[in-house]
Amino acid sequence: MVNEIRSTSQKEIGVVVTTSHNPSKEAVELAKKLSQNFKVPYYNRRHLSERVKTGEIKIYYVVDNNLQLSVIAPAGRLFFHPGMAKIRMENYKRDGRDLLLEALRPSYEDIIYDATFGLGMDAVFMAHFVKQVIGTEVSVHIYRVVSYGLSNYKSKEEWINEAVKKIVLFNDDMKDFIKRQPDKSFDIVYCDPMFENPVYESSALNPLRPLASYDTIDTEIVEEMIRIARKRVVIKTLIKDSLLERLSVKFDRVITSKRSGLIYACVDLDR
């Protein structure tokens, strides 16, 4: 049983909801509805530019005429799109191998907890192979866009549509969430904290960086992850980062990609 608390948003300064230019009636109605849900003002798009220039508005959500939601921050536009999951599946079907799957060793009855959900690129892929993925995302801006996308995105790939149905996402801090969970709440716990040395060539992630949490994990929180896991805990990091060196945890397997520099460090509890 998952014990969860959704965080509630306080009044946010410099954040509004608007539409794209020349909006449809449906887009305006949805934008006004989301402004109420988010507890931030709705602005007519014609009235936005000057306030952005003066810095009065720093972040704004946009509903376009396809009723898709994005958030625009100084680093760019962030929106939900499971394109990387599609590419990953194509590579897996072609090569018969994926390092994340090798780390997870999932079965179709497993429930995975994704502690640092982000844009959900890993979660959509993982969800295809398991019963359910429960995720937490601490950034309210990332949570809003991704949660909306999970509920409304329609793919030409039916496996993606089925996968997103198996995902439940909460706007919560993983450290608080984990401490509220009973022992052995999940089959697998997966954690992908923001890298110390990010790959800036990953253009899809660049708009996320200013909105994301850079709060890292320590030995205590990994021990809590081990407590709530039945089968294993998997930590994703980079070869050039120092995360694993700072953790006083015995990992049973460390899977490394020489090409990308990614590391999956695994604590196997079902060995």
PDB file of N, CA, C and O in Angstrom, residues 88 92 97-112 125-131 186-190 230-235 251-255 264-271:
ATOM      1  N   ARG A  88      14.412   4.041 -27.295  1.00  0.00           N
ATOM      2  CA  ARG A  88      15.007   3.005 -26.447  1.00  0.00           C
ATOM      3  C   ARG A  88      14.396   1.640 -26.743  1.00  0.00           C
ATOM      4  O   ARG A  88      15.097   0.630 -26.800  1.00  0.00           O
ATOM      5  N   TYR A  92      16.212  -1.680 -28.139  1.00  0.00           N
ATOM      6  CA  TYR A  92      16.110  -2.941 -27.386  1.00  0.00           C
ATOM      7  C   TYR A  92      15.626  -4.076 -28.298  1.00  0.00           C
ATOM      8  O   TYR A  92      16.153  -5.191 -28.251  1.00  0.00           O
ATOM      9  N   ARG A  97      19.077  -5.997 -25.992  1.00  0.00           N
ATOM     10  CA  ARG A  97      19.772  -5.665 -24.759  1.00  0.00           C
ATOM     11  C   ARG A  97      19.491  -4.224 -24.359  1.00  0.00           C
ATOM     12  O   ARG A  97      19.409  -3.330 -25.207  1.00  0.00           O
ATOM     13  N   ASP A  98      19.318  -4.006 -23.054  1.00  0.00           N
ATOM     14  CA  ASP A  98      19.200  -2.660 -22.512  1.00  0.00           C
ATOM     15  C   ASP A  98      19.792  -2.684 -21.106  1.00  0.00           C
ATOM     16  O   ASP A  98      19.417  -3.526 -20.275  1.00  0.00           O
ATOM     17  N   LEU A  99      20.712  -1.767 -20.812  1.00  0.00           N
ATOM     18  CA  LEU A  99      21.422  -1.805 -19.533  1.00  0.00           C
ATOM     19  C   LEU A  99      20.502  -1.538 -18.348  1.00  0.00           C
ATOM     20  O   LEU A  99      20.682  -2.110 -17.269  1.00  0.00           O
ATOM     21  N   LEU A 100      19.506  -0.680 -18.526  1.00  0.00           N
ATOM     22  CA  LEU A 100      18.559  -0.430 -17.440  1.00  0.00           C
ATOM     23  C   LEU A 100      17.779  -1.694 -17.108  1.00  0.00           C
ATOM     24  O   LEU A 100      17.600  -2.043 -15.930  1.00  0.00           O
ATOM     25  N   LEU A 101      17.334  -2.411 -18.118  1.00  0.00           N
ATOM     26  CA  LEU A 101      16.614  -3.665 -17.873  1.00  0.00           C
ATOM     27  C   LEU A 101      17.525  -4.699 -17.215  1.00  0.00           C
ATOM     28  O   LEU A 101      17.081  -5.458 -16.349  1.00  0.00           O
ATOM     29  N   GLU A 102      18.788  -4.724 -17.612  1.00  0.00           N
ATOM     30  CA  GLU A 102      19.738  -5.645 -16.977  1.00  0.00           C
ATOM     31  C   GLU A 102      19.904  -5.314 -15.497  1.00  0.00           C
ATOM     32  O   GLU A 102      20.052  -6.210 -14.657  1.00  0.00           O
ATOM     33  N   ALA A 103      19.860  -4.039 -15.182  1.00  0.00           N
ATOM     34  CA  ALA A 103      19.976  -3.627 -13.786  1.00  0.00           C
ATOM     35  C   ALA A 103      18.711  -3.963 -12.999  1.00  0.00           C
ATOM     36  O   ALA A 103      18.771  -4.500 -11.885  1.00  0.00           O
ATOM     37  N   LEU A 104      17.552  -3.666 -13.583  1.00  0.00           N
ATOM     38  CA  LEU A 104      16.273  -3.854 -12.889  1.00  0.00           C
ATOM     39  C   LEU A 104      15.884  -5.319 -12.741  1.00  0.00           C
ATOM     40  O   LEU A 104      15.272  -5.717 -11.743  1.00  0.00           O
ATOM     41  N   ARG A 105      16.169  -6.118 -13.778  1.00  0.00           N
ATOM     42  CA  ARG A 105      15.702  -7.512 -13.825  1.00  0.00           C
ATOM     43  C   ARG A 105      14.212  -7.602 -13.497  1.00  0.00           C
ATOM     44  O   ARG A 105      13.788  -8.320 -12.579  1.00  0.00           O
ATOM     45  N   PRO A 106      13.376  -6.868 -14.243  1.00  0.00           N
ATOM     46  CA  PRO A 106      11.958  -6.773 -13.874  1.00  0.00           C
ATOM     47  C   PRO A 106      11.159  -7.997 -14.277  1.00  0.00           C
ATOM     48  O   PRO A 106      11.524  -8.733 -15.200  1.00  0.00           O
ATOM     49  N   SER A 107      10.039  -8.220 -13.591  1.00  0.00           N
ATOM     50  CA  SER A 107       9.037  -9.192 -14.006  1.00  0.00           C
ATOM     51  C   SER A 107       7.716  -8.454 -14.154  1.00  0.00           C
ATOM     52  O   SER A 107       7.545  -7.347 -13.624  1.00  0.00           O
ATOM     53  N   TYR A 108       6.758  -9.064 -14.849  1.00  0.00           N
ATOM     54  CA  TYR A 108       5.520  -8.361 -15.182  1.00  0.00           C
ATOM     55  C   TYR A 108       4.620  -8.119 -13.976  1.00  0.00           C
ATOM     56  O   TYR A 108       3.670  -7.340 -14.066  1.00  0.00           O
ATOM     57  N   GLU A 109       4.903  -8.734 -12.843  1.00  0.00           N
ATOM     58  CA  GLU A 109       4.104  -8.495 -11.636  1.00  0.00           C
ATOM     59  C   GLU A 109       4.749  -7.476 -10.705  1.00  0.00           C
ATOM     60  O   GLU A 109       4.214  -7.180  -9.639  1.00  0.00           O
ATOM     61  N   ASP A 110       5.884  -6.916 -11.101  1.00  0.00           N
ATOM     62  CA  ASP A 110       6.617  -5.996 -10.234  1.00  0.00           C
ATOM     63  C   ASP A 110       5.970  -4.612 -10.183  1.00  0.00           C
ATOM     64  O   ASP A 110       5.372  -4.141 -11.166  1.00  0.00           O
ATOM     65  N   ILE A 111       6.133  -3.964  -9.043  1.00  0.00           N
ATOM     66  CA  ILE A 111       5.804  -2.548  -8.878  1.00  0.00           C
ATOM     67  C   ILE A 111       7.117  -1.811  -8.606  1.00  0.00           C
ATOM     68  O   ILE A 111       7.836  -2.143  -7.665  1.00  0.00           O
ATOM     69  N   ILE A 112       7.418  -0.848  -9.454  1.00  0.00           N
ATOM     70  CA  ILE A 112       8.651  -0.075  -9.334  1.00  0.00           C
ATOM     71  C   ILE A 112       8.331   1.297  -8.757  1.00  0.00           C
ATOM     72  O   ILE A 112       7.357   1.940  -9.163  1.00  0.00           O
ATOM     73  N   PHE A 125       9.426   3.597 -20.373  1.00  0.00           N
ATOM     74  CA  PHE A 125      10.067   2.372 -20.853  1.00  0.00           C
ATOM     75  C   PHE A 125       9.923   1.257 -19.826  1.00  0.00           C
ATOM     76  O   PHE A 125       9.519   0.132 -20.163  1.00  0.00           O
ATOM     77  N   MET A 126      10.198   1.547 -18.556  1.00  0.00           N
ATOM     78  CA  MET A 126      10.102   0.532 -17.509  1.00  0.00           C
ATOM     79  C   MET A 126       8.687  -0.011 -17.377  1.00  0.00           C
ATOM     80  O   MET A 126       8.480  -1.205 -17.142  1.00  0.00           O
ATOM     81  N   ALA A 127       7.698   0.884 -17.512  1.00  0.00           N
ATOM     82  CA  ALA A 127       6.306   0.492 -17.278  1.00  0.00           C
ATOM     83  C   ALA A 127       5.836  -0.597 -18.237  1.00  0.00           C
ATOM     84  O   ALA A 127       4.943  -1.383 -17.900  1.00  0.00           O
ATOM     85  N   HIS A 128       6.440  -0.658 -19.412  1.00  0.00           N
ATOM     86  CA  HIS A 128       6.066  -1.699 -20.370  1.00  0.00           C
ATOM     87  C   HIS A 128       6.361  -3.098 -19.839  1.00  0.00           C
ATOM     88  O   HIS A 128       5.681  -4.057 -20.197  1.00  0.00           O
ATOM     89  N   PHE A 129       7.341  -3.210 -18.955  1.00  0.00           N
ATOM     90  CA  PHE A 129       7.826  -4.511 -18.509  1.00  0.00           C
ATOM     91  C   PHE A 129       7.320  -4.912 -17.127  1.00  0.00           C
ATOM     92  O   PHE A 129       7.663  -5.992 -16.641  1.00  0.00           O
ATOM     93  N   VAL A 130       6.521  -4.045 -16.485  1.00  0.00           N
ATOM     94  CA  VAL A 130       6.094  -4.315 -15.110  1.00  0.00           C
ATOM     95  C   VAL A 130       4.602  -4.037 -14.943  1.00  0.00           C
ATOM     96  O   VAL A 130       3.931  -3.565 -15.868  1.00  0.00           O
ATOM     97  N   LYS A 131       4.113  -4.302 -13.761  1.00  0.00           N
ATOM     98  CA  LYS A 131       2.692  -4.090 -13.446  1.00  0.00           C
ATOM     99  C   LYS A 131       2.371  -2.616 -13.253  1.00  0.00           C
ATOM    100  O   LYS A 131       1.340  -2.114 -13.714  1.00  0.00           O
ATOM    101  N   PHE A 186       7.685  -1.901  -2.251  1.00  0.00           N
ATOM    102  CA  PHE A 186       7.868  -1.995  -3.696  1.00  0.00           C
ATOM    103  C   PHE A 186       8.809  -3.149  -4.021  1.00  0.00           C
ATOM    104  O   PHE A 186       9.658  -3.520  -3.211  1.00  0.00           O
ATOM    105  N   ASP A 187       8.655  -3.688  -5.230  1.00  0.00           N
ATOM    106  CA  ASP A 187       9.587  -4.729  -5.662  1.00  0.00           C
ATOM    107  C   ASP A 187      10.957  -4.128  -5.962  1.00  0.00           C
ATOM    108  O   ASP A 187      11.983  -4.672  -5.570  1.00  0.00           O
ATOM    109  N   ILE A 188      10.954  -2.991  -6.671  1.00  0.00           N
ATOM    110  CA  ILE A 188      12.203  -2.357  -7.091  1.00  0.00           C
ATOM    111  C   ILE A 188      12.112  -0.860  -6.808  1.00  0.00           C
ATOM    112  O   ILE A 188      11.074  -0.241  -7.054  1.00  0.00           O
ATOM    113  N   VAL A 189      13.199  -0.293  -6.304  1.00  0.00           N
ATOM    114  CA  VAL A 189      13.304   1.149  -6.143  1.00  0.00           C
ATOM    115  C   VAL A 189      14.388   1.646  -7.103  1.00  0.00           C
ATOM    116  O   VAL A 189      15.504   1.124  -7.109  1.00  0.00           O
ATOM    117  N   TYR A 190      14.027   2.638  -7.897  1.00  0.00           N
ATOM    118  CA  TYR A 190      14.934   3.194  -8.907  1.00  0.00           C
ATOM    119  C   TYR A 190      15.135   4.683  -8.626  1.00  0.00           C
ATOM    120  O   TYR A 190      14.174   5.413  -8.393  1.00  0.00           O
ATOM    121  N   ARG A 230      11.677  -4.907  -2.043  1.00  0.00           N
ATOM    122  CA  ARG A 230      11.649  -6.357  -1.858  1.00  0.00           C
ATOM    123  C   ARG A 230      12.764  -7.047  -2.644  1.00  0.00           C
ATOM    124  O   ARG A 230      13.341  -8.019  -2.173  1.00  0.00           O
ATOM    125  N   LYS A 231      13.026  -6.564  -3.857  1.00  0.00           N
ATOM    126  CA  LYS A 231      13.974  -7.250  -4.737  1.00  0.00           C
ATOM    127  C   LYS A 231      15.301  -6.515  -4.898  1.00  0.00           C
ATOM    128  O   LYS A 231      16.364  -7.108  -4.775  1.00  0.00           O
ATOM    129  N   ARG A 232      15.226  -5.220  -5.236  1.00  0.00           N
ATOM    130  CA  ARG A 232      16.487  -4.508  -5.457  1.00  0.00           C
ATOM    131  C   ARG A 232      16.289  -3.003  -5.468  1.00  0.00           C
ATOM    132  O   ARG A 232      15.176  -2.503  -5.634  1.00  0.00           O
ATOM    133  N   VAL A 233      17.439  -2.327  -5.321  1.00  0.00           N
ATOM    134  CA  VAL A 233      17.533  -0.878  -5.471  1.00  0.00           C
ATOM    135  C   VAL A 233      18.545  -0.606  -6.583  1.00  0.00           C
ATOM    136  O   VAL A 233      19.622  -1.213  -6.608  1.00  0.00           O
ATOM    137  N   VAL A 234      18.184   0.294  -7.488  1.00  0.00           N
ATOM    138  CA  VAL A 234      19.069   0.643  -8.602  1.00  0.00           C
ATOM    139  C   VAL A 234      19.288   2.150  -8.594  1.00  0.00           C
ATOM    140  O   VAL A 234      18.330   2.935  -8.615  1.00  0.00           O
ATOM    141  N   ILE A 235      20.557   2.549  -8.560  1.00  0.00           N
ATOM    142  CA  ILE A 235      20.938   3.958  -8.592  1.00  0.00           C
ATOM    143  C   ILE A 235      21.629   4.242  -9.923  1.00  0.00           C
ATOM    144  O   ILE A 235      22.576   3.552 -10.296  1.00  0.00           O
ATOM    145  N   PHE A 251      27.278  -2.392  -3.123  1.00  0.00           N
ATOM    146  CA  PHE A 251      26.514  -2.697  -4.326  1.00  0.00           C
ATOM    147  C   PHE A 251      26.912  -4.078  -4.836  1.00  0.00           C
ATOM    148  O   PHE A 251      28.095  -4.411  -4.917  1.00  0.00           O
ATOM    149  N   ASP A 252      25.903  -4.876  -5.186  1.00  0.00           N
ATOM    150  CA  ASP A 252      26.156  -6.237  -5.663  1.00  0.00           C
ATOM    151  C   ASP A 252      26.561  -6.270  -7.131  1.00  0.00           C
ATOM    152  O   ASP A 252      27.322  -7.144  -7.545  1.00  0.00           O
ATOM    153  N   ARG A 253      26.056  -5.321  -7.894  1.00  0.00           N
ATOM    154  CA  ARG A 253      26.397  -5.249  -9.314  1.00  0.00           C
ATOM    155  C   ARG A 253      26.549  -3.786  -9.702  1.00  0.00           C
ATOM    156  O   ARG A 253      25.794  -2.936  -9.242  1.00  0.00           O
ATOM    157  N   VAL A 254      27.512  -3.497 -10.556  1.00  0.00           N
ATOM    158  CA  VAL A 254      27.666  -2.163 -11.130  1.00  0.00           C
ATOM    159  C   VAL A 254      27.788  -2.336 -12.635  1.00  0.00           C
ATOM    160  O   VAL A 254      28.761  -2.908 -13.133  1.00  0.00           O
ATOM    161  N   ILE A 255      26.781  -1.863 -13.346  1.00  0.00           N
ATOM    162  CA  ILE A 255      26.721  -2.018 -14.804  1.00  0.00           C
ATOM    163  C   ILE A 255      27.114  -0.687 -15.432  1.00  0.00           C
ATOM    164  O   ILE A 255      26.508   0.351 -15.137  1.00  0.00           O
ATOM    165  N   TYR A 264      24.762   1.975 -13.623  1.00  0.00           N
ATOM    166  CA  TYR A 264      23.634   1.492 -12.825  1.00  0.00           C
ATOM    167  C   TYR A 264      24.208   0.649 -11.696  1.00  0.00           C
ATOM    168  O   TYR A 264      24.774  -0.417 -11.936  1.00  0.00           O
ATOM    169  N   ALA A 265      24.084   1.158 -10.464  1.00  0.00           N
ATOM    170  CA  ALA A 265      24.598   0.454  -9.292  1.00  0.00           C
ATOM    171  C   ALA A 265      23.434  -0.235  -8.594  1.00  0.00           C
ATOM    172  O   ALA A 265      22.433   0.410  -8.273  1.00  0.00           O
ATOM    173  N   CYS A 266      23.570  -1.550  -8.362  1.00  0.00           N
ATOM    174  CA  CYS A 266      22.437  -2.366  -7.915  1.00  0.00           C
ATOM    175  C   CYS A 266      22.704  -3.028  -6.554  1.00  0.00           C
ATOM    176  O   CYS A 266      23.762  -3.615  -6.347  1.00  0.00           O
ATOM    177  N   VAL A 267      21.717  -2.916  -5.679  1.00  0.00           N
ATOM    178  CA  VAL A 267      21.693  -3.702  -4.454  1.00  0.00           C
ATOM    179  C   VAL A 267      20.636  -4.772  -4.649  1.00  0.00           C
ATOM    180  O   VAL A 267      19.446  -4.484  -4.746  1.00  0.00           O
ATOM    181  N   ASP A 268      21.068  -6.027  -4.751  1.00  0.00           N
ATOM    182  CA  ASP A 268      20.153  -7.147  -4.991  1.00  0.00           C
ATOM    183  C   ASP A 268      19.752  -7.780  -3.661  1.00  0.00           C
ATOM    184  O   ASP A 268      20.592  -8.323  -2.949  1.00  0.00           O
ATOM    185  N   LEU A 269      18.466  -7.728  -3.351  1.00  0.00           N
ATOM    186  CA  LEU A 269      17.956  -8.273  -2.098  1.00  0.00           C
ATOM    187  C   LEU A 269      17.364  -9.667  -2.280  1.00  0.00           C
ATOM    188  O   LEU A 269      17.041 -10.330  -1.306  1.00  0.00           O
ATOM    189  N   ASP A 270      17.220 -10.097  -3.529  1.00  0.00           N
ATOM    190  CA  ASP A 270      16.618 -11.415  -3.810  1.00  0.00           C
ATOM    191  C   ASP A 270      17.656 -12.410  -4.276  1.00  0.00           C
ATOM    192  O   ASP A 270      17.317 -13.432  -4.883  1.00  0.00           O
ATOM    193  N   ARG A 271      18.918 -12.133  -4.022  1.00  0.00           N
ATOM    194  CA  ARG A 271      19.979 -13.022  -4.511  1.00  0.00           C
ATOM    195  C   ARG A 271      20.014 -14.316  -3.679  1.00  0.00           C
ATOM    196  O   ARG A 271      19.560 -14.364  -2.547  1.00  0.00           O
TER     197      ARG A 271
END
